[in-house]
Short mmCIF file of C-alpha atoms in Angstrom, two decimals:
data_model
loop_
_atom_site.label_atom_id
_atom_site.label_comp_id
_atom_site.label_asym_id
_atom_site.label_seq_id
_atom_site.Cartn_x
_atom_site.Cartn_y
_atom_site.Cartn_z
CA ASP A 1 58.66 -47.88 -39.37
CA ILE A 2 56.25 -46.98 -36.61
CA GLN A 3 54.83 -49.94 -34.69
CA MET A 4 51.55 -49.73 -32.83
CA THR A 5 51.37 -52.16 -29.91
CA GLN A 6 47.79 -52.58 -28.78
CA SER A 7 46.71 -54.40 -25.62
CA PRO A 8 44.98 -56.47 -24.55
CA SER A 9 44.14 -58.49 -27.65
CA PHE A 10 41.08 -59.89 -25.94
CA LEU A 11 38.94 -58.55 -23.14
CA SER A 12 35.95 -60.11 -21.42
CA ALA A 13 33.68 -57.66 -19.61
CA SER A 14 30.14 -57.18 -18.35
CA VAL A 15 27.57 -54.55 -19.22
CA GLY A 16 28.24 -51.52 -17.05
CA ASP A 17 31.96 -52.22 -16.65
CA LYS A 18 34.65 -49.66 -17.30
CA VAL A 19 36.95 -50.85 -20.07
CA THR A 20 40.41 -49.57 -21.00
CA ILE A 21 42.37 -50.38 -24.14
CA THR A 22 45.89 -49.15 -24.67
CA CYS A 23 48.02 -48.52 -27.71
CA ARG A 24 51.72 -47.70 -27.63
CA ALA A 25 53.50 -46.11 -30.57
CA SER A 26 57.14 -46.96 -31.16
CA GLN A 27 57.90 -43.30 -31.78
CA ASP A 28 56.24 -39.93 -31.35
CA ILE A 29 53.09 -39.60 -33.42
CA PHE A 30 51.97 -36.46 -31.59
CA ASN A 31 48.17 -36.43 -31.53
CA TYR A 32 47.67 -38.29 -34.82
CA LEU A 33 45.94 -41.26 -33.29
CA ALA A 34 42.50 -42.59 -34.23
CA TRP A 35 40.32 -45.36 -32.80
CA TYR A 36 37.96 -47.53 -34.82
CA GLN A 37 35.21 -49.93 -33.86
CA GLN A 38 34.33 -52.93 -35.98
CA LYS A 39 31.46 -55.31 -35.38
CA PRO A 40 31.41 -58.78 -37.00
CA GLY A 41 30.64 -58.60 -40.70
CA LYS A 42 30.52 -54.82 -40.64
CA VAL A 43 32.64 -51.99 -41.97
CA PRO A 44 35.02 -50.30 -39.50
CA LYS A 45 33.68 -47.14 -37.96
CA LEU A 46 35.75 -44.16 -36.86
CA LEU A 47 35.15 -43.53 -33.15
CA MET A 48 37.58 -40.74 -32.42
CA TYR A 49 40.57 -38.93 -33.86
CA SER A 50 43.28 -36.61 -32.63
CA VAL A 51 43.50 -38.84 -29.55
CA SER A 52 40.24 -37.74 -27.97
CA THR A 53 37.90 -35.98 -30.41
CA LEU A 54 34.73 -38.00 -30.80
CA GLN A 55 33.17 -38.44 -34.20
CA PRO A 56 29.64 -36.98 -34.34
CA GLY A 57 27.15 -39.45 -32.96
CA VAL A 58 29.63 -41.39 -30.84
CA PRO A 59 28.39 -41.64 -27.25
CA SER A 60 30.22 -39.70 -24.56
CA ARG A 61 30.96 -42.90 -22.63
CA PHE A 62 33.86 -43.26 -25.08
CA SER A 63 36.94 -41.19 -24.30
CA GLY A 64 40.57 -41.09 -25.29
CA SER A 65 43.80 -39.87 -23.75
CA ARG A 66 47.52 -39.65 -24.39
CA SER A 67 50.63 -39.81 -22.27
CA GLY A 68 53.67 -39.46 -24.47
CA THR A 69 53.51 -42.34 -26.93
CA ASP A 70 50.89 -44.23 -24.90
CA PHE A 71 47.28 -43.85 -25.92
CA THR A 72 44.15 -45.07 -24.15
CA LEU A 73 40.58 -45.72 -25.21
CA THR A 74 38.17 -45.87 -22.30
CA ILE A 75 34.57 -46.96 -22.31
CA SER A 76 33.12 -45.71 -19.02
CA ARG A 77 30.07 -48.00 -18.81
CA LEU A 78 30.03 -50.79 -21.33
CA GLN A 79 26.78 -51.17 -23.23
CA PRO A 80 25.56 -54.22 -25.20
CA GLU A 81 26.21 -52.45 -28.50
CA ASP A 82 29.85 -51.85 -27.55
CA PHE A 83 30.87 -55.47 -27.88
CA ALA A 84 33.14 -55.31 -30.91
CA THR A 85 36.77 -55.18 -31.95
CA TYR A 86 38.63 -51.92 -31.49
CA TYR A 87 41.68 -50.76 -33.44
CA CYS A 88 44.03 -47.85 -32.94
CA GLN A 89 45.76 -46.27 -35.91
CA ASN A 90 48.65 -43.90 -36.42
CA TYR A 91 47.99 -41.34 -39.14
CA TYR A 92 50.98 -39.12 -38.46
CA ASN A 93 53.13 -40.61 -41.18
CA SER A 94 53.72 -43.69 -43.27
CA PRO A 95 53.11 -46.52 -42.70
CA ARG A 96 49.77 -45.60 -41.20
CA THR A 97 49.76 -48.70 -39.05
CA PHE A 98 46.80 -50.15 -37.23
CA GLY A 99 47.15 -51.91 -33.92
CA LEU A 100 46.33 -55.61 -33.99
CA GLY A 101 42.97 -55.02 -32.39
CA THR A 102 41.19 -55.67 -29.10
CA LYS A 103 38.14 -57.89 -29.12
CA VAL A 104 35.70 -56.95 -26.38
CA GLU A 105 33.40 -59.83 -25.53
CA ILE A 106 30.59 -60.37 -23.08
CA LYS A 107 31.58 -62.02 -19.82
CA GLU B 1 24.60 -39.09 -48.95
CA VAL B 2 28.34 -39.49 -48.60
CA GLN B 3 29.31 -42.83 -50.12
CA LEU B 4 32.20 -44.91 -51.32
CA GLU B 5 31.66 -48.00 -53.44
CA GLU B 6 34.42 -50.45 -54.31
CA SER B 7 34.39 -52.75 -57.30
CA GLY B 8 36.75 -54.98 -59.22
CA GLY B 9 37.34 -57.76 -56.74
CA GLY B 10 37.26 -61.40 -57.69
CA LEU B 11 39.19 -64.64 -57.98
CA VAL B 12 42.66 -64.41 -59.48
CA GLN B 13 45.53 -66.86 -59.76
CA PRO B 14 48.82 -66.30 -57.95
CA GLY B 15 50.98 -63.96 -60.00
CA GLY B 16 47.96 -62.39 -61.61
CA SER B 17 46.71 -58.82 -61.60
CA LEU B 18 43.55 -57.04 -60.60
CA ARG B 19 42.43 -53.42 -60.62
CA LEU B 20 40.13 -52.21 -57.88
CA SER B 21 38.02 -49.09 -58.24
CA CYS B 22 36.31 -46.93 -55.68
CA ALA B 23 33.54 -44.56 -56.74
CA ALA B 24 32.91 -41.58 -54.49
CA SER B 25 29.68 -39.63 -54.24
CA GLY B 26 28.03 -37.07 -51.99
CA PHE B 27 31.15 -35.07 -51.21
CA ASN B 28 33.86 -33.09 -52.97
CA PHE B 29 36.19 -35.98 -53.74
CA SER B 30 38.97 -33.76 -55.05
CA HIS B 31 39.36 -32.12 -51.63
CA TYR B 32 40.15 -35.31 -49.71
CA SER B 33 43.06 -37.67 -49.31
CA MET B 34 42.12 -41.32 -49.61
CA ASN B 35 43.30 -44.71 -48.39
CA TRP B 36 43.09 -48.39 -49.19
CA VAL B 37 42.78 -50.78 -46.25
CA ARG B 38 42.36 -54.54 -46.34
CA GLN B 39 41.27 -57.26 -43.96
CA ALA B 40 42.24 -60.88 -44.47
CA PRO B 41 39.71 -63.50 -43.32
CA GLY B 42 39.57 -63.55 -39.53
CA LYS B 43 42.37 -60.99 -39.24
CA GLY B 44 42.74 -57.35 -38.31
CA LEU B 45 42.84 -54.23 -40.42
CA GLU B 46 45.90 -53.60 -42.57
CA TRP B 47 46.53 -50.13 -44.01
CA LEU B 48 47.85 -50.42 -47.58
CA SER B 49 48.14 -47.08 -49.26
CA TYR B 50 47.40 -43.35 -49.03
CA ILE B 51 47.06 -40.73 -51.73
CA SER B 52 46.77 -36.99 -51.23
CA SER B 53 44.01 -34.95 -52.83
CA THR B 54 46.20 -33.91 -55.75
CA SER B 55 48.11 -37.20 -56.02
CA ASN B 56 51.41 -35.49 -55.18
CA VAL B 57 51.90 -37.68 -52.11
CA ILE B 58 51.44 -41.44 -52.22
CA TYR B 59 52.44 -43.87 -49.48
CA TYR B 60 52.49 -47.66 -49.46
CA ALA B 61 52.79 -50.34 -46.85
CA ASN B 62 55.95 -52.41 -47.17
CA SER B 63 53.84 -55.50 -47.85
CA VAL B 64 52.58 -54.10 -51.16
CA LYS B 65 55.26 -51.63 -52.20
CA GLY B 66 56.43 -52.36 -55.73
CA ARG B 67 53.42 -54.55 -56.49
CA PHE B 68 50.44 -52.25 -55.90
CA THR B 69 49.87 -48.81 -57.40
CA MET B 70 47.33 -46.36 -56.05
CA SER B 71 45.93 -43.60 -58.23
CA ARG B 72 42.93 -41.34 -58.53
CA ASP B 73 40.96 -39.44 -61.13
CA ASN B 74 39.34 -36.42 -59.52
CA ALA B 75 37.36 -35.64 -62.67
CA LYS B 76 35.70 -39.05 -62.35
CA ASN B 77 35.46 -39.02 -58.54
CA SER B 78 37.30 -42.31 -58.57
CA LEU B 79 40.11 -44.04 -56.76
CA TYR B 80 42.05 -47.03 -58.02
CA LEU B 81 44.34 -49.76 -56.80
CA GLN B 82 46.29 -51.66 -59.43
CA MET B 83 47.46 -54.93 -57.91
CA ASN B 84 50.14 -56.96 -59.68
CA ASN B 85 51.99 -60.15 -58.84
CA LEU B 86 49.25 -61.19 -56.45
CA ARG B 87 49.96 -63.73 -53.73
CA ALA B 88 47.76 -65.98 -51.63
CA GLU B 89 48.37 -63.68 -48.65
CA ASP B 90 46.72 -60.82 -50.56
CA THR B 91 43.37 -62.59 -50.15
CA ALA B 92 41.21 -60.13 -48.22
CA VAL B 93 38.35 -57.69 -48.27
CA TYR B 94 39.65 -54.42 -49.67
CA TYR B 95 38.18 -51.14 -48.45
CA CYS B 96 38.64 -47.62 -49.71
CA ALA B 97 38.37 -45.00 -46.99
CA ARG B 98 38.32 -41.22 -46.92
CA GLN B 99 40.88 -39.41 -44.82
CA GLY B 100 38.77 -36.95 -42.92
CA GLY B 101 39.86 -33.48 -42.05
CA ALA B 102 38.82 -29.89 -41.70
CA TYR B 103 40.15 -26.37 -41.70
CA PHE B 104 40.60 -24.58 -38.43
CA GLY B 105 41.37 -21.06 -39.40
CA SER B 106 43.88 -21.31 -42.22
CA ALA B 107 45.35 -24.63 -41.11
CA TYR B 108 44.05 -28.02 -42.28
CA TYR B 109 43.86 -30.74 -39.64
CA TYR B 110 43.62 -34.38 -40.60
CA HIS B 111 41.19 -36.64 -38.85
CA GLY B 112 40.89 -40.39 -39.07
CA MET B 113 39.32 -42.39 -41.88
CA ASP B 114 35.76 -41.22 -41.55
CA VAL B 115 34.01 -42.74 -44.57
CA TRP B 116 34.44 -46.36 -45.67
CA GLY B 117 33.11 -48.35 -48.56
CA GLN B 118 31.47 -51.73 -48.08
CA GLY B 119 34.55 -53.50 -49.40
CA THR B 120 35.32 -55.77 -52.33
CA THR B 121 36.65 -59.29 -51.92
CA VAL B 122 39.86 -60.42 -53.56
CA THR B 123 40.72 -64.10 -53.54
CA VAL B 124 44.10 -65.24 -54.79
CA SER B 125 44.08 -68.96 -55.44
CA SER B 126 44.92 -71.47 -58.10
#
């Protein structure tokens, strides 16, 4: 089964900081990688798919990239509304595993 | 408005069964693959199951394989999750989610899960 190793699990940052979250797949999932944002008590929200394609309405400060089986979510300038938990997900095949999540908190 | 609404959650004893439903509206349900995802209290997201638009492909996570059965009724715009032999560790909020996608030329490209319901809570306890 494909494993998705997400890091860090916790991140403390300030408004305006650049933030990077990584996700490593245990095997090739090509570009079938999505990122989700979840705020406390809320439903997860799709941020981007196919590694780097933003969902409509998602600010351009969010970006994604891939190097082999390593995937990165970058927030260029952290905003107050970005404090949340972020999950990567493989949707290439089954099981369509999520990473364990990265909680981004205010420093 | 594109919407998914789960129902059927509740309190059930270990070993019991429950059937979750997900009603879709505002989009052509029969064109989309669907998923079930759950989140245990204070934990991360766990993908459970996927079903293709015509039900010819169904996948399960190892944690629920053999106990849970996913199905759909396109005529009723509805998705289901039959859960048997429930365990305490199945306690979670259960979400249905649409697998997004679009045609580019003649090829269909899958996106992530772009529409989520509000979730229904399942509690397994004696």
